[in-house]
Amino acid sequence: MNDNHSIFEDTMAEMQPLKSIIILLMFLLCACGDPIKEQIAQQIPLTEQRIDLLAQALDSGQVRNANLIKQYADRLLQDKPDYKPLIDEFLKDSGTQGPMYLALVDRLNTVKNQPQMFQNSQALYDELLNLYQAADPVLYSDALSDPLNVLADMSEGTLPRVNAMSKAQSLAANKAQDFGTGEQLIGNPAYGNWTTGSNGMSFWAWYGMYSMMGDLFGSRRTYYNDWGRSRNYSYYNDYGRKRYSSPDQLRKQTDLDTRTKKSFERRGQKYTSAYSKNRTGASSISSQSKSAQTSANRFTSKASNKSTYAKSSKSAKNASFRNSKSTTSRSFRRGK
């Protein structure tokens, strides 16, 4: 029985490249006369390769903040052994079993296997470009600063934050409310979601083991009404949201923010969107993150312009993966 199961798994693994070729051929056949579909067919294997290369970079220790997650987790386990189940969960982010990486794979599979889920070809192409950028090891390392800095905050100052100001500094700079340990991950669909309670108010619900943060650190329930107006800085919400969210997740975030704004207006109160401006708090953030944010906005706003698609596709093909070579491991003592 075990031998048969092993043979089945080997056969399925061997069929994966063939499946990708078939999907590509189907797109090419449907693309005749449609320049956007032609670019989709060209971009699918590029994006698929980029995500595979990111996996290799993670496995070979070429993603800086992934390495620091391992170092922080080891140190924290020595000081806080009672936190082990939660630390182990964050440790997954240092490799390909973390929720962020798995989300990229899932989104690519949706593009390839369920193209009907997208509003049109333009939306599907935008998603491919966003995924291509998201899998850049430098950008991905920046995105990992959020779970990494949760580990730093769990250490109560023993471990320094990375790519971000201290919590006290960012709270003061943003006039933000303190939503407790783990607040960098609130709003990030890889770690939880906004759930509507019986009172009609939306609150943040952690996935799985991440819910331990409330138990360990006594964090109270976070309501969107409060968080939307008074959130602190996080990489995801201020730089990575459009790359590390699916179109459906972005739509749900926009709908929730719009409903909240209307609720405030009905009461004659002012509401400032959670995403109306970048919060202060980044330090030593890569130039790639800053330029990629502008690029993502450009893809969305000019999606109907065919020349923009051609330019964007060429740019995506030429995007530099060599940056991963400079993301070598560093001791947490130099993380700040």
PDB file of C-alpha atoms in Angstrom, residues 2 17 39 46 52 77 81 89 95 97 120-121 136 142 157 188 231 255 274 290 316:
ATOM      1  CA  ASN A   2       2.787   2.402   0.907  1.00  0.00           C
ATOM      2  CA  PRO A  17       5.460  20.464 -15.507  1.00  0.00           C
ATOM      3  CA  GLN A  39       0.850  38.834 -22.227  1.00  0.00           C
ATOM      4  CA  LEU A  46       7.659  33.921 -15.502  1.00  0.00           C
ATOM      5  CA  ASP A  52       9.894  28.719  -7.359  1.00  0.00           C
ATOM      6  CA  LEU A  77      12.770  29.855  22.928  1.00  0.00           C
ATOM      7  CA  PRO A  81       9.979  28.428  26.564  1.00  0.00           C
ATOM      8  CA  GLU A  89       4.126  28.978  14.223  1.00  0.00           C
ATOM      9  CA  GLY A  95      10.541  28.838   4.956  1.00  0.00           C
ATOM     10  CA  GLN A  97       5.371  26.525   5.007  1.00  0.00           C
ATOM     11  CA  ASN A 120     -11.537  40.395 -16.763  1.00  0.00           C
ATOM     12  CA  SER A 121      -8.208  39.670 -18.442  1.00  0.00           C
ATOM     13  CA  ASP A 136      11.079  39.153  -5.258  1.00  0.00           C
ATOM     14  CA  ASP A 142      10.741  43.382   3.804  1.00  0.00           C
ATOM     15  CA  GLY A 157      13.147  44.533  24.343  1.00  0.00           C
ATOM     16  CA  ASN A 188      -3.068  40.905   7.061  1.00  0.00           C
ATOM     17  CA  ARG A 231      -3.729  51.830  13.634  1.00  0.00           C
ATOM     18  CA  ASP A 255     -15.938  47.202   1.322  1.00  0.00           C
ATOM     19  CA  ALA A 274      -7.238  52.945   7.450  1.00  0.00           C
ATOM     20  CA  LYS A 290       8.995  52.066  -2.236  1.00  0.00           C
ATOM     21  CA  ALA A 316       8.498  42.449 -14.950  1.00  0.00           C
TER      22      ALA A 316
END
